[in-house]
Amino acid sequence: MPGDATADRPAVRFEVEDGIGFIIIDNPPVNAISPDVREGIVTAVEKGEADPKVKAMVMLGAGRSFIAGADIRAFGKPRPTPRRTTYDALDGSTKPVVAAIHGYALGGGLETALACHYRIAVPTAKVGLPEVLIGILPGGGGTQRLPRLIGPKAAMEMIVSGRHVPAGEAKALGIIDMVLPGKDLRKEAVAFAKGIADKRPVPRVRDRVEKLAEAKADPGMFDAMRKSIARKARNQKAPYHCIACVEAAVTQPFDEGIATERRLFNELENSDEAKALRYAFFAEREVAKIPGVPKDLQVPEIKTAAVIGAGTMGGGIAMSFADSGFPVKLLDANREVLEKGLARIRNNYAVSVKRGSLSQEEMDKRMALIEPAEAYEAIADCDAVIEAVFEQMPVKKAVFGKLDAAMKPGALLFTNTSALEIDEIANVTKRPEAGAGTALFVPAHVMKTFEVVEGAKTSPATLAAAMKLGRDIGKISAYAGNCDGFVANRTRIPFNLEQGLMIEEGALPEQVDKVMVEFGYPLGPFAVNDMSGLDISYDTRKRRAAENPNYRGLPITDRLVEMGRLGQKTGKGWYRYEKGDRTPIVDPETHAIIKQVAAEKGFAQRTFTDEEVLRRLLFSSVNEACKILEEGKAIRASDIDVMWLNGFGFPRYRGGLMFWADTIGAREVYNQIAIWHQRYGARWRPSRLLQELAETGGLLREAKGRMAK
Ligand code: T1G
């Protein structure tokens, strides 16, 4: 646990060498600022000030990083008031202090560096103030010092986005005074410190006001920023408090600005938004851990990979590899499909270049990492393959037969199926232990969830290798047991069903979408259906109806498809669309079709409250998530939240599906589901786990999967 400093391993060491006092932060894993670190820094500065041998001081981080910020685990809990803040001690030092940065200087870590008099960094270092991403704001003077160093506009952009800024750009902005060669940080830092040791007065960022003039020339910049984030920051406070603090840096003297920052920080620390985002932060770290995997497990390394199938999904997966600098072969036996797939990838990148979120040079680099292939021999030496061909069993089996024959011994064979039986696929090979599911979400180059599905014969090494592969291509890997729809989609299926059934009972698509947009989704589920095409799910329903005569289906949705209303691509779906415009327009024709089919099928129609709409959709998934945990198909409830946040666009400031359900409480969720069970029957059978939590008052987000031993 950060802050577990011991006598023989203090969180901060102070060493004097050759006239330089070294302040070394040593609080693994990321040198988070704990009370011991705070006290240690203050004491070290005082020692340096008092020691006549010390001409200047250098602050360094031990291990892989400078300082990754305050200890996030300490938020929301009572904290000892430090006798002196590190920022005041550093800022007030009469001898220059140099922050020598490697790895990360984030949050309180960058604020510590800003309180130093000079900042130097190795080329690979990253700096940032990402507090807004955990629902708070920089509370260590960052909102007052950064604008003084780089100007309010650039500071506001960094603080409101929370992005990590590479050393080169940080130098260009003026945060970093020098980018070092980075061969020997300590040595290079000594050379720098000696160069400035005698310079007086020591440069204090707090005294710098010239950059603040920028705002006097453009006083509207703060409102402009508020407007520009309005859509994305809906229902959130932290981004606006960040802007208010930077504004205070311009309108108030330094110490008053610091007081404003402290006041607004305190308003946010225990907000629901901050609690939810903190939960999400740690849930996204916990999800990587699979209990019971022996620490000394030999995990096969994946350095080269191939993707089979150059369709939309295959292309998106190949882009994920290239986006992470990972060379990948993209195989499709059909040259035309391959060409089309490459063209789609090129076009996706071109759109990003046009938007300015990617340079042409970077686009070319990524395209060069994607090597087209038409024959299995061309990929035979790859360490792993992800198959993403048509979602039809015979097609999958044929591909895996060829892979088994062509791939080198030890190669891992993953399938991206989202609904087919992965054991049946793996069993066509002689190496089912080297098989697993790796399910990505649409669009695959954007969504971060990488669901790793354990088959009956998947070896622990294959499982661990797949989990690592997901992280290596910039995704968040999450474990799933093998069952129909695995974990993420299985929790989503009841949501989709309730979405369709509420229409039969009288709800309107635009009402449902309004509720979900107000809840925080960028788009409502019906508008999303129109975007991906209503025919996609139609085919799945028809296949299910063919396999199971009792399958209920969704007659209203089917009618739309049968009338050629496939969504955006036909200009009409649940909504209608003007030519060349993706804005959904409410269409009375849809209302008429709904009424028509409802009358034909004898569906009784009524009105819905917004609350009922929200709960019907999300409670159905909460209930299913509990059933999945009961069956041991997921390890933790928080893993399911991570899947929803990074696979289904669940509003991050609500923490996730289970975290949100806890804001209502397991008892109320259970009681409502029990009522719907009475009214609607088996599909609403309450999960036993949910019932237990309702009775015990337990938290849904802390529920664990009942894994088979
Ligand atoms: N506090 C506590 N634990 C932390 C931590 C932090 N700030 N940062 C990381 N950890 C733990 C993490 O939970 C994991 O633990 C291990 O370190 C490795 O992390 C006053 C108020 C630095 C980019 O928001 O973004 O300063 O799971 O797996 O992928 O204004 O960690 O192994 O037990 O993420 O290499 C602001 C948060 C705090 C940065 C490294 N700082 N950290 O990523 O490793 S608020 C942040 C990160 C603040 C001041 C305010 C990333 C990283 P475990 P990891 P990584």
PDB file of N, CA, C and O in Angstrom, residues 254-305:
ATOM      1  N   PHE A 254      -2.256  35.646  -5.910  1.00  0.00           N
ATOM      2  CA  PHE A 254      -1.903  34.227  -5.778  1.00  0.00           C
ATOM      3  C   PHE A 254      -2.556  33.576  -4.560  1.00  0.00           C
ATOM      4  O   PHE A 254      -3.248  32.569  -4.679  1.00  0.00           O
ATOM      5  N   ASP A 255      -2.348  34.140  -3.380  1.00  0.00           N
ATOM      6  CA  ASP A 255      -2.842  33.467  -2.159  1.00  0.00           C
ATOM      7  C   ASP A 255      -4.365  33.376  -2.127  1.00  0.00           C
ATOM      8  O   ASP A 255      -4.936  32.388  -1.677  1.00  0.00           O
ATOM      9  N   GLU A 256      -5.045  34.396  -2.678  1.00  0.00           N
ATOM     10  CA  GLU A 256      -6.518  34.300  -2.728  1.00  0.00           C
ATOM     11  C   GLU A 256      -6.928  33.228  -3.732  1.00  0.00           C
ATOM     12  O   GLU A 256      -7.863  32.455  -3.507  1.00  0.00           O
ATOM     13  N   GLY A 257      -6.173  33.152  -4.825  1.00  0.00           N
ATOM     14  CA  GLY A 257      -6.461  32.104  -5.819  1.00  0.00           C
ATOM     15  C   GLY A 257      -6.303  30.724  -5.199  1.00  0.00           C
ATOM     16  O   GLY A 257      -7.114  29.815  -5.435  1.00  0.00           O
ATOM     17  N   ILE A 258      -5.280  30.575  -4.376  1.00  0.00           N
ATOM     18  CA  ILE A 258      -5.057  29.293  -3.688  1.00  0.00           C
ATOM     19  C   ILE A 258      -6.236  28.981  -2.767  1.00  0.00           C
ATOM     20  O   ILE A 258      -6.722  27.846  -2.694  1.00  0.00           O
ATOM     21  N   ALA A 259      -6.745  30.004  -2.111  1.00  0.00           N
ATOM     22  CA  ALA A 259      -7.914  29.799  -1.214  1.00  0.00           C
ATOM     23  C   ALA A 259      -9.141  29.383  -2.025  1.00  0.00           C
ATOM     24  O   ALA A 259      -9.887  28.472  -1.624  1.00  0.00           O
ATOM     25  N   THR A 260      -9.327  30.013  -3.187  1.00  0.00           N
ATOM     26  CA  THR A 260     -10.452  29.619  -4.060  1.00  0.00           C
ATOM     27  C   THR A 260     -10.292  28.164  -4.488  1.00  0.00           C
ATOM     28  O   THR A 260     -11.229  27.369  -4.433  1.00  0.00           O
ATOM     29  N   GLU A 261      -9.076  27.815  -4.892  1.00  0.00           N
ATOM     30  CA  GLU A 261      -8.794  26.428  -5.318  1.00  0.00           C
ATOM     31  C   GLU A 261      -9.132  25.456  -4.178  1.00  0.00           C
ATOM     32  O   GLU A 261      -9.810  24.443  -4.393  1.00  0.00           O
ATOM     33  N   ARG A 262      -8.711  25.792  -2.972  1.00  0.00           N
ATOM     34  CA  ARG A 262      -8.957  24.902  -1.824  1.00  0.00           C
ATOM     35  C   ARG A 262     -10.453  24.754  -1.571  1.00  0.00           C
ATOM     36  O   ARG A 262     -10.965  23.643  -1.371  1.00  0.00           O
ATOM     37  N   ARG A 263     -11.175  25.872  -1.650  1.00  0.00           N
ATOM     38  CA  ARG A 263     -12.622  25.844  -1.375  1.00  0.00           C
ATOM     39  C   ARG A 263     -13.325  24.957  -2.410  1.00  0.00           C
ATOM     40  O   ARG A 263     -14.119  24.073  -2.064  1.00  0.00           O
ATOM     41  N   LEU A 264     -12.993  25.155  -3.685  1.00  0.00           N
ATOM     42  CA  LEU A 264     -13.665  24.378  -4.732  1.00  0.00           C
ATOM     43  C   LEU A 264     -13.228  22.914  -4.692  1.00  0.00           C
ATOM     44  O   LEU A 264     -14.012  22.006  -4.961  1.00  0.00           O
ATOM     45  N   PHE A 265     -11.976  22.679  -4.314  1.00  0.00           N
ATOM     46  CA  PHE A 265     -11.507  21.294  -4.161  1.00  0.00           C
ATOM     47  C   PHE A 265     -12.339  20.583  -3.099  1.00  0.00           C
ATOM     48  O   PHE A 265     -12.846  19.483  -3.304  1.00  0.00           O
ATOM     49  N   ASN A 266     -12.523  21.276  -1.967  1.00  0.00           N
ATOM     50  CA  ASN A 266     -13.291  20.650  -0.862  1.00  0.00           C
ATOM     51  C   ASN A 266     -14.728  20.359  -1.280  1.00  0.00           C
ATOM     52  O   ASN A 266     -15.321  19.377  -0.849  1.00  0.00           O
ATOM     53  N   GLU A 267     -15.249  21.178  -2.165  1.00  0.00           N
ATOM     54  CA  GLU A 267     -16.626  20.939  -2.626  1.00  0.00           C
ATOM     55  C   GLU A 267     -16.701  19.641  -3.430  1.00  0.00           C
ATOM     56  O   GLU A 267     -17.723  18.970  -3.461  1.00  0.00           O
ATOM     57  N   LEU A 268     -15.607  19.293  -4.075  1.00  0.00           N
ATOM     58  CA  LEU A 268     -15.647  18.149  -5.001  1.00  0.00           C
ATOM     59  C   LEU A 268     -15.213  16.839  -4.362  1.00  0.00           C
ATOM     60  O   LEU A 268     -15.680  15.774  -4.738  1.00  0.00           O
ATOM     61  N   GLU A 269     -14.324  16.915  -3.366  1.00  0.00           N
ATOM     62  CA  GLU A 269     -13.663  15.695  -2.885  1.00  0.00           C
ATOM     63  C   GLU A 269     -14.635  14.553  -2.583  1.00  0.00           C
ATOM     64  O   GLU A 269     -14.381  13.397  -2.929  1.00  0.00           O
ATOM     65  N   ASN A 270     -15.752  14.877  -1.918  1.00  0.00           N
ATOM     66  CA  ASN A 270     -16.708  13.816  -1.543  1.00  0.00           C
ATOM     67  C   ASN A 270     -17.979  13.838  -2.385  1.00  0.00           C
ATOM     68  O   ASN A 270     -19.008  13.318  -1.978  1.00  0.00           O
ATOM     69  N   SER A 271     -17.900  14.448  -3.578  1.00  0.00           N
ATOM     70  CA  SER A 271     -19.094  14.478  -4.436  1.00  0.00           C
ATOM     71  C   SER A 271     -19.367  13.082  -4.988  1.00  0.00           C
ATOM     72  O   SER A 271     -18.454  12.246  -5.060  1.00  0.00           O
ATOM     73  N   ASP A 272     -20.616  12.847  -5.398  1.00  0.00           N
ATOM     74  CA  ASP A 272     -20.953  11.538  -5.984  1.00  0.00           C
ATOM     75  C   ASP A 272     -20.098  11.278  -7.225  1.00  0.00           C
ATOM     76  O   ASP A 272     -19.612  10.180  -7.455  1.00  0.00           O
ATOM     77  N   GLU A 273     -19.901  12.340  -7.998  1.00  0.00           N
ATOM     78  CA  GLU A 273     -19.099  12.241  -9.219  1.00  0.00           C
ATOM     79  C   GLU A 273     -17.679  11.771  -8.888  1.00  0.00           C
ATOM     80  O   GLU A 273     -17.147  10.851  -9.500  1.00  0.00           O
ATOM     81  N   ALA A 274     -17.073  12.372  -7.851  1.00  0.00           N
ATOM     82  CA  ALA A 274     -15.694  12.010  -7.492  1.00  0.00           C
ATOM     83  C   ALA A 274     -15.636  10.580  -6.952  1.00  0.00           C
ATOM     84  O   ALA A 274     -14.735   9.812  -7.312  1.00  0.00           O
ATOM     85  N   LYS A 275     -16.609  10.202  -6.157  1.00  0.00           N
ATOM     86  CA  LYS A 275     -16.621   8.832  -5.615  1.00  0.00           C
ATOM     87  C   LYS A 275     -16.743   7.829  -6.768  1.00  0.00           C
ATOM     88  O   LYS A 275     -16.020   6.831  -6.814  1.00  0.00           O
ATOM     89  N   ALA A 276     -17.616   8.134  -7.719  1.00  0.00           N
ATOM     90  CA  ALA A 276     -17.822   7.217  -8.851  1.00  0.00           C
ATOM     91  C   ALA A 276     -16.559   7.107  -9.701  1.00  0.00           C
ATOM     92  O   ALA A 276     -16.139   6.017 -10.096  1.00  0.00           O
ATOM     93  N   LEU A 277     -15.908   8.241  -9.940  1.00  0.00           N
ATOM     94  CA  LEU A 277     -14.726   8.217 -10.804  1.00  0.00           C
ATOM     95  C   LEU A 277     -13.528   7.575 -10.099  1.00  0.00           C
ATOM     96  O   LEU A 277     -12.721   6.892 -10.725  1.00  0.00           O
ATOM     97  N   ARG A 278     -13.426   7.738  -8.808  1.00  0.00           N
ATOM     98  CA  ARG A 278     -12.365   7.060  -8.047  1.00  0.00           C
ATOM     99  C   ARG A 278     -12.581   5.548  -8.099  1.00  0.00           C
ATOM    100  O   ARG A 278     -11.653   4.765  -8.295  1.00  0.00           O
ATOM    101  N   TYR A 279     -13.844   5.182  -7.931  1.00  0.00           N
ATOM    102  CA  TYR A 279     -14.189   3.741  -8.003  1.00  0.00           C
ATOM    103  C   TYR A 279     -13.775   3.197  -9.365  1.00  0.00           C
ATOM    104  O   TYR A 279     -13.140   2.155  -9.464  1.00  0.00           O
ATOM    105  N   ALA A 280     -14.121   3.935 -10.422  1.00  0.00           N
ATOM    106  CA  ALA A 280     -13.790   3.474 -11.778  1.00  0.00           C
ATOM    107  C   ALA A 280     -12.269   3.352 -11.958  1.00  0.00           C
ATOM    108  O   ALA A 280     -11.783   2.387 -12.558  1.00  0.00           O
ATOM    109  N   PHE A 281     -11.517   4.303 -11.383  1.00  0.00           N
ATOM    110  CA  PHE A 281     -10.049   4.274 -11.493  1.00  0.00           C
ATOM    111  C   PHE A 281      -9.506   2.955 -10.945  1.00  0.00           C
ATOM    112  O   PHE A 281      -8.753   2.245 -11.600  1.00  0.00           O
ATOM    113  N   PHE A 282      -9.918   2.611  -9.737  1.00  0.00           N
ATOM    114  CA  PHE A 282      -9.371   1.392  -9.119  1.00  0.00           C
ATOM    115  C   PHE A 282      -9.979   0.124  -9.726  1.00  0.00           C
ATOM    116  O   PHE A 282      -9.298  -0.889  -9.865  1.00  0.00           O
ATOM    117  N   ALA A 283     -11.243   0.208 -10.159  1.00  0.00           N
ATOM    118  CA  ALA A 283     -11.863  -0.972 -10.798  1.00  0.00           C
ATOM    119  C   ALA A 283     -11.101  -1.332 -12.081  1.00  0.00           C
ATOM    120  O   ALA A 283     -10.897  -2.509 -12.383  1.00  0.00           O
ATOM    121  N   GLU A 284     -10.622  -0.304 -12.790  1.00  0.00           N
ATOM    122  CA  GLU A 284      -9.895  -0.550 -14.038  1.00  0.00           C
ATOM    123  C   GLU A 284      -8.484  -1.079 -13.796  1.00  0.00           C
ATOM    124  O   GLU A 284      -7.829  -1.540 -14.706  1.00  0.00           O
ATOM    125  N   ARG A 285      -8.030  -1.011 -12.542  1.00  0.00           N
ATOM    126  CA  ARG A 285      -6.752  -1.617 -12.204  1.00  0.00           C
ATOM    127  C   ARG A 285      -6.975  -3.022 -11.647  1.00  0.00           C
ATOM    128  O   ARG A 285      -6.261  -3.959 -11.961  1.00  0.00           O
ATOM    129  N   GLU A 286      -8.018  -3.162 -10.892  1.00  0.00           N
ATOM    130  CA  GLU A 286      -8.330  -4.472 -10.283  1.00  0.00           C
ATOM    131  C   GLU A 286      -8.681  -5.501 -11.354  1.00  0.00           C
ATOM    132  O   GLU A 286      -8.335  -6.671 -11.247  1.00  0.00           O
ATOM    133  N   VAL A 287      -9.329  -5.066 -12.440  1.00  0.00           N
ATOM    134  CA  VAL A 287      -9.844  -5.989 -13.470  1.00  0.00           C
ATOM    135  C   VAL A 287      -8.725  -6.823 -14.097  1.00  0.00           C
ATOM    136  O   VAL A 287      -8.963  -7.911 -14.624  1.00  0.00           O
ATOM    137  N   ALA A 288      -7.497  -6.333 -14.015  1.00  0.00           N
ATOM    138  CA  ALA A 288      -6.365  -7.051 -14.642  1.00  0.00           C
ATOM    139  C   ALA A 288      -5.969  -8.291 -13.854  1.00  0.00           C
ATOM    140  O   ALA A 288      -5.252  -9.155 -14.350  1.00  0.00           O
ATOM    141  N   LYS A 289      -6.448  -8.371 -12.601  1.00  0.00           N
ATOM    142  CA  LYS A 289      -5.971  -9.441 -11.719  1.00  0.00           C
ATOM    143  C   LYS A 289      -6.905 -10.649 -11.734  1.00  0.00           C
ATOM    144  O   LYS A 289      -8.086 -10.528 -11.406  1.00  0.00           O
ATOM    145  N   ILE A 290      -6.392 -11.791 -12.127  1.00  0.00           N
ATOM    146  CA  ILE A 290      -7.173 -13.038 -12.113  1.00  0.00           C
ATOM    147  C   ILE A 290      -6.696 -13.863 -10.922  1.00  0.00           C
ATOM    148  O   ILE A 290      -5.546 -14.314 -10.907  1.00  0.00           O
ATOM    149  N   PRO A 291      -7.561 -14.014  -9.902  1.00  0.00           N
ATOM    150  CA  PRO A 291      -7.115 -14.768  -8.715  1.00  0.00           C
ATOM    151  C   PRO A 291      -6.684 -16.181  -9.103  1.00  0.00           C
ATOM    152  O   PRO A 291      -7.179 -16.745 -10.071  1.00  0.00           O
ATOM    153  N   GLY A 292      -5.719 -16.692  -8.368  1.00  0.00           N
ATOM    154  CA  GLY A 292      -5.342 -18.096  -8.563  1.00  0.00           C
ATOM    155  C   GLY A 292      -4.321 -18.296  -9.677  1.00  0.00           C
ATOM    156  O   GLY A 292      -3.832 -19.395  -9.880  1.00  0.00           O
ATOM    157  N   VAL A 293      -3.972 -17.240 -10.430  1.00  0.00           N
ATOM    158  CA  VAL A 293      -2.940 -17.424 -11.464  1.00  0.00           C
ATOM    159  C   VAL A 293      -1.585 -17.399 -10.769  1.00  0.00           C
ATOM    160  O   VAL A 293      -1.239 -16.403 -10.142  1.00  0.00           O
ATOM    161  N   PRO A 294      -0.849 -18.524 -10.804  1.00  0.00           N
ATOM    162  CA  PRO A 294       0.422 -18.568 -10.060  1.00  0.00           C
ATOM    163  C   PRO A 294       1.361 -17.451 -10.510  1.00  0.00           C
ATOM    164  O   PRO A 294       1.439 -17.138 -11.689  1.00  0.00           O
ATOM    165  N   LYS A 295       1.989 -16.781  -9.552  1.00  0.00           N
ATOM    166  CA  LYS A 295       2.882 -15.639  -9.852  1.00  0.00           C
ATOM    167  C   LYS A 295       3.996 -16.067 -10.823  1.00  0.00           C
ATOM    168  O   LYS A 295       4.386 -15.328 -11.713  1.00  0.00           O
ATOM    169  N   ASP A 296       4.455 -17.341 -10.686  1.00  0.00           N
ATOM    170  CA  ASP A 296       5.599 -17.764 -11.529  1.00  0.00           C
ATOM    171  C   ASP A 296       5.137 -18.428 -12.829  1.00  0.00           C
ATOM    172  O   ASP A 296       5.884 -19.118 -13.499  1.00  0.00           O
ATOM    173  N   LEU A 297       3.889 -18.199 -13.206  1.00  0.00           N
ATOM    174  CA  LEU A 297       3.365 -18.808 -14.436  1.00  0.00           C
ATOM    175  C   LEU A 297       4.164 -18.318 -15.640  1.00  0.00           C
ATOM    176  O   LEU A 297       4.393 -17.116 -15.790  1.00  0.00           O
ATOM    177  N   GLN A 298       4.626 -19.241 -16.458  1.00  0.00           N
ATOM    178  CA  GLN A 298       5.345 -18.863 -17.700  1.00  0.00           C
ATOM    179  C   GLN A 298       4.314 -18.388 -18.725  1.00  0.00           C
ATOM    180  O   GLN A 298       3.537 -19.190 -19.247  1.00  0.00           O
ATOM    181  N   VAL A 299       4.253 -17.109 -18.989  1.00  0.00           N
ATOM    182  CA  VAL A 299       3.266 -16.583 -19.945  1.00  0.00           C
ATOM    183  C   VAL A 299       3.928 -16.400 -21.304  1.00  0.00           C
ATOM    184  O   VAL A 299       4.911 -15.666 -21.414  1.00  0.00           O
ATOM    185  N   PRO A 300       3.414 -17.070 -22.352  1.00  0.00           N
ATOM    186  CA  PRO A 300       4.039 -16.931 -23.673  1.00  0.00           C
ATOM    187  C   PRO A 300       4.017 -15.473 -24.137  1.00  0.00           C
ATOM    188  O   PRO A 300       3.015 -14.789 -23.975  1.00  0.00           O
ATOM    189  N   GLU A 301       5.120 -15.031 -24.675  1.00  0.00           N
ATOM    190  CA  GLU A 301       5.183 -13.634 -25.112  1.00  0.00           C
ATOM    191  C   GLU A 301       4.568 -13.489 -26.495  1.00  0.00           C
ATOM    192  O   GLU A 301       4.762 -14.360 -27.353  1.00  0.00           O
ATOM    193  N   ILE A 302       3.820 -12.429 -26.693  1.00  0.00           N
ATOM    194  CA  ILE A 302       3.238 -12.171 -28.026  1.00  0.00           C
ATOM    195  C   ILE A 302       3.899 -10.915 -28.588  1.00  0.00           C
ATOM    196  O   ILE A 302       3.663  -9.806 -28.115  1.00  0.00           O
ATOM    197  N   LYS A 303       4.768 -11.135 -29.549  1.00  0.00           N
ATOM    198  CA  LYS A 303       5.456  -9.989 -30.170  1.00  0.00           C
ATOM    199  C   LYS A 303       4.914  -9.743 -31.574  1.00  0.00           C
ATOM    200  O   LYS A 303       4.957  -8.627 -32.069  1.00  0.00           O
ATOM    201  N   THR A 304       4.436 -10.804 -32.230  1.00  0.00           N
ATOM    202  CA  THR A 304       3.887 -10.643 -33.582  1.00  0.00           C
ATOM    203  C   THR A 304       2.477 -11.230 -33.599  1.00  0.00           C
ATOM    204  O   THR A 304       2.210 -12.225 -32.927  1.00  0.00           O
ATOM    205  N   ALA A 305       1.598 -10.603 -34.365  1.00  0.00           N
ATOM    206  CA  ALA A 305       0.203 -11.071 -34.368  1.00  0.00           C
ATOM    207  C   ALA A 305      -0.425 -10.890 -35.741  1.00  0.00           C
ATOM    208  O   ALA A 305       0.082 -10.132 -36.572  1.00  0.00           O
TER     209      ALA A 305
END
